[in-house]
mmCIF file of C-alpha atoms in Angstrom:
data_model
loop_
_atom_site.group_PDB
_atom_site.id
_atom_site.type_symbol
_atom_site.label_atom_id
_atom_site.label_comp_id
_atom_site.label_asym_id
_atom_site.label_seq_id
_atom_site.Cartn_x
_atom_site.Cartn_y
_atom_site.Cartn_z
ATOM 1 C CA MET J 1 74.558 88.530 105.788
ATOM 2 C CA ALA J 2 73.635 85.050 106.965
ATOM 3 C CA ARG J 3 75.771 83.521 109.657
ATOM 4 C CA LYS J 4 78.061 80.894 108.287
ATOM 5 C CA ILE J 5 80.447 78.780 110.294
ATOM 6 C CA SER J 6 82.882 76.391 108.685
ATOM 7 C CA LEU J 7 86.165 74.699 109.476
ATOM 8 C CA ALA J 8 88.856 73.965 106.924
ATOM 9 C CA LEU J 9 92.042 72.025 107.545
ATOM 10 C CA TYR J 10 95.033 72.495 105.271
ATOM 11 C CA GLN J 11 98.452 70.941 105.252
ATOM 12 C CA LEU J 12 101.541 72.370 103.609
ATOM 13 C CA SER J 13 104.730 70.629 102.614
ATOM 14 C CA ILE J 14 107.765 71.684 100.607
ATOM 15 C CA ASN J 15 109.320 69.141 98.277
ATOM 16 C CA ARG J 16 112.786 69.112 96.821
ATOM 17 C CA LYS J 17 112.779 70.261 93.218
ATOM 18 C CA GLY J 18 112.310 67.326 90.895
ATOM 19 C CA ASN J 19 111.360 64.862 93.648
ATOM 20 C CA ARG J 20 107.792 65.080 94.947
ATOM 21 C CA ASP J 21 108.410 62.324 97.491
ATOM 22 C CA ASP J 22 111.373 64.060 99.178
ATOM 23 C CA ARG J 23 109.788 66.499 101.639
ATOM 24 C CA ILE J 24 111.904 69.083 103.442
ATOM 25 C CA VAL J 25 111.746 69.551 107.234
ATOM 26 C CA LEU J 26 109.984 72.915 107.553
ATOM 27 C CA SER J 27 111.960 74.057 110.589
ATOM 28 C CA ASP J 28 115.225 73.747 108.646
ATOM 29 C CA PHE J 29 115.079 74.509 104.951
ATOM 30 C CA MET J 30 116.902 76.856 102.572
ATOM 31 C CA ASN J 31 120.136 76.951 104.568
ATOM 32 C CA GLY J 32 118.598 76.987 108.038
ATOM 33 C CA PHE J 33 115.437 79.048 107.520
ATOM 34 C CA ASP J 34 112.488 78.117 109.721
ATOM 35 C CA ILE J 35 109.066 78.486 108.130
ATOM 36 C CA ILE J 36 107.641 79.903 111.391
ATOM 37 C CA ASP J 37 109.924 82.943 111.018
ATOM 38 C CA ILE J 38 108.660 83.507 107.480
ATOM 39 C CA ALA J 39 105.030 83.165 108.645
ATOM 40 C CA ASN J 40 105.603 85.610 111.519
ATOM 41 C CA GLU J 41 107.029 88.132 109.068
ATOM 42 C CA LEU J 42 104.045 87.660 106.751
ATOM 43 C CA PHE J 43 101.466 88.148 109.501
ATOM 44 C CA ASN J 44 103.293 91.176 110.863
ATOM 45 C CA THR J 45 102.937 92.843 107.445
ATOM 46 C CA LEU J 46 99.156 92.385 107.761
ATOM 47 C CA ARG J 47 99.034 94.529 110.884
ATOM 48 C CA TYR J 48 97.054 97.542 109.729
ATOM 49 C CA ASN J 49 98.049 101.123 110.311
ATOM 50 C CA SER J 50 96.791 104.130 108.410
ATOM 51 C CA VAL J 51 100.307 105.193 107.394
ATOM 52 C CA ASN J 52 100.871 101.983 105.451
ATOM 53 C CA GLU J 53 97.452 101.310 103.913
ATOM 54 C CA ASP J 54 98.806 99.728 100.744
ATOM 55 C CA VAL J 55 99.979 96.693 102.744
ATOM 56 C CA ALA J 56 96.418 95.778 103.678
ATOM 57 C CA GLN J 57 94.529 96.981 100.634
ATOM 58 C CA ASN J 58 94.673 95.434 97.193
ATOM 59 C CA ARG J 59 93.167 98.164 95.033
ATOM 60 C CA ASP J 60 93.263 96.118 91.824
ATOM 61 C CA GLU J 61 91.260 93.280 93.378
ATOM 62 C CA GLU J 62 89.078 95.679 95.408
ATOM 63 C CA LYS J 63 89.738 93.629 98.541
ATOM 64 C CA PHE J 64 90.741 94.770 102.006
ATOM 65 C CA PHE J 65 92.231 92.612 104.736
ATOM 66 C CA ARG J 66 94.001 93.099 108.024
ATOM 67 C CA ILE J 67 94.682 91.517 111.379
ATOM 68 C CA MET J 68 91.632 92.298 113.526
ATOM 69 C CA LYS J 69 92.023 94.800 116.372
ATOM 70 C CA ARG J 70 90.172 94.833 119.676
ATOM 71 C CA ASP J 71 90.677 97.599 122.238
ATOM 72 C CA GLY J 72 93.591 98.911 120.167
ATOM 73 C CA ARG J 73 95.442 95.569 120.205
ATOM 74 C CA ASP J 74 96.037 93.272 117.248
ATOM 75 C CA LEU J 75 94.471 89.836 117.622
ATOM 76 C CA LEU J 76 97.631 88.009 116.561
ATOM 77 C CA PHE J 77 99.235 85.587 118.988
ATOM 78 C CA THR J 78 102.396 83.503 118.953
ATOM 79 C CA ASP J 79 102.882 80.702 121.467
ATOM 80 C CA GLY J 80 105.949 78.622 120.829
ATOM 81 C CA ARG J 81 105.431 77.056 117.417
ATOM 82 C CA TYR J 82 101.783 78.127 117.106
ATOM 83 C CA ILE J 83 100.470 81.309 115.469
ATOM 84 C CA SER J 84 96.799 82.202 115.793
ATOM 85 C CA GLY J 85 94.645 85.228 115.281
ATOM 86 C CA ILE J 86 91.753 86.752 113.423
ATOM 87 C CA ILE J 87 91.977 88.198 109.918
ATOM 88 C CA GLU J 88 89.230 90.522 108.695
ATOM 89 C CA THR J 89 88.506 90.724 104.991
ATOM 90 C CA GLY J 90 85.959 92.511 102.832
ATOM 91 C CA ASP J 91 85.178 93.961 99.429
ATOM 92 C CA CYS J 92 85.519 97.632 98.583
ATOM 93 C CA GLY J 93 85.350 99.733 95.447
ATOM 94 C CA THR J 94 81.570 99.961 95.027
ATOM 95 C CA GLU J 95 78.814 102.147 96.445
ATOM 96 C CA GLU J 96 75.978 100.162 97.989
ATOM 97 C CA ASN J 97 72.798 101.118 99.812
ATOM 98 C CA MET J 98 72.394 99.807 103.344
ATOM 99 C CA VAL J 99 68.827 99.253 104.559
ATOM 100 C CA ASN J 100 67.127 98.332 107.797
ATOM 101 C CA VAL J 101 65.798 94.826 107.057
ATOM 102 C CA LEU J 102 62.843 95.310 109.410
ATOM 103 C CA THR J 103 61.607 98.561 107.879
ATOM 104 C CA GLY J 104 63.125 98.596 104.400
ATOM 105 C CA GLU J 105 64.343 102.144 105.060
ATOM 106 C CA ALA J 106 67.699 103.215 103.635
ATOM 107 C CA THR J 107 70.082 103.930 106.509
ATOM 108 C CA HIS J 108 73.455 104.485 104.880
ATOM 109 C CA THR J 109 75.293 104.392 101.572
ATOM 110 C CA LYS J 110 78.553 102.462 101.671
ATOM 111 C CA SER J 111 81.197 104.438 99.805
ATOM 112 C CA VAL J 112 83.845 103.025 97.472
ATOM 113 C CA ASN J 113 86.382 103.447 100.289
ATOM 114 C CA GLU J 114 84.411 101.354 102.809
ATOM 115 C CA ALA J 115 84.303 97.582 103.267
ATOM 116 C CA LEU J 116 82.100 95.320 105.371
ATOM 117 C CA LEU J 117 84.666 93.188 107.201
ATOM 118 C CA ILE J 118 84.119 89.502 107.946
ATOM 119 C CA PRO J 119 86.368 87.853 110.561
ATOM 120 C CA PHE J 120 88.226 84.579 109.987
ATOM 121 C CA TYR J 121 90.019 82.772 112.815
ATOM 122 C CA PHE J 122 93.229 80.961 111.910
ATOM 123 C CA LEU J 123 95.675 78.665 113.682
ATOM 124 C CA PHE J 124 99.006 77.511 112.269
ATOM 125 C CA MET J 125 100.798 74.598 113.948
ATOM 126 C CA PHE J 126 104.502 74.543 113.054
ATOM 127 C CA LEU J 127 105.639 71.207 114.426
ATOM 128 C CA LYS J 128 109.434 71.242 114.742
ATOM 129 C CA ILE J 129 110.517 67.906 113.287
ATOM 130 C CA LEU J 130 107.732 67.297 110.808
ATOM 131 C CA LYS J 131 107.670 67.924 107.109
ATOM 132 C CA LEU J 132 104.089 69.211 107.228
ATOM 133 C CA LEU J 133 102.423 72.418 108.399
ATOM 134 C CA PHE J 134 98.829 72.262 109.593
ATOM 135 C CA CYS J 135 96.471 75.231 109.261
ATOM 136 C CA PHE J 136 92.919 75.620 110.551
#
């Protein structure tokens, strides 16, 4: 797979129903909920363990994703109002031949239960008083 590096910036806002111009402060919405708590809960569900595989694997879409591990530790970090980490994602559900590109020799057959994982770095900035969330 060719190396590809890209950067995408997203912003998220929540508007009051029926008024697109009235944005809600993300650290205090829905009776005191803070969006950083919801995001932390979401990312914690992406922590992979073999007992709870269905959290990370979407069998209908034939996709697999998880928080990347290195040396047995999840690469998910919280620092104040920042959350960063690396998510790995890949396709599964098909058998594919793997070959050595220098020799053309078949080296392995990827099974339907295997996925080639590609890492994606992410950073969420949850600024306390703003009505926007920035994601890289």
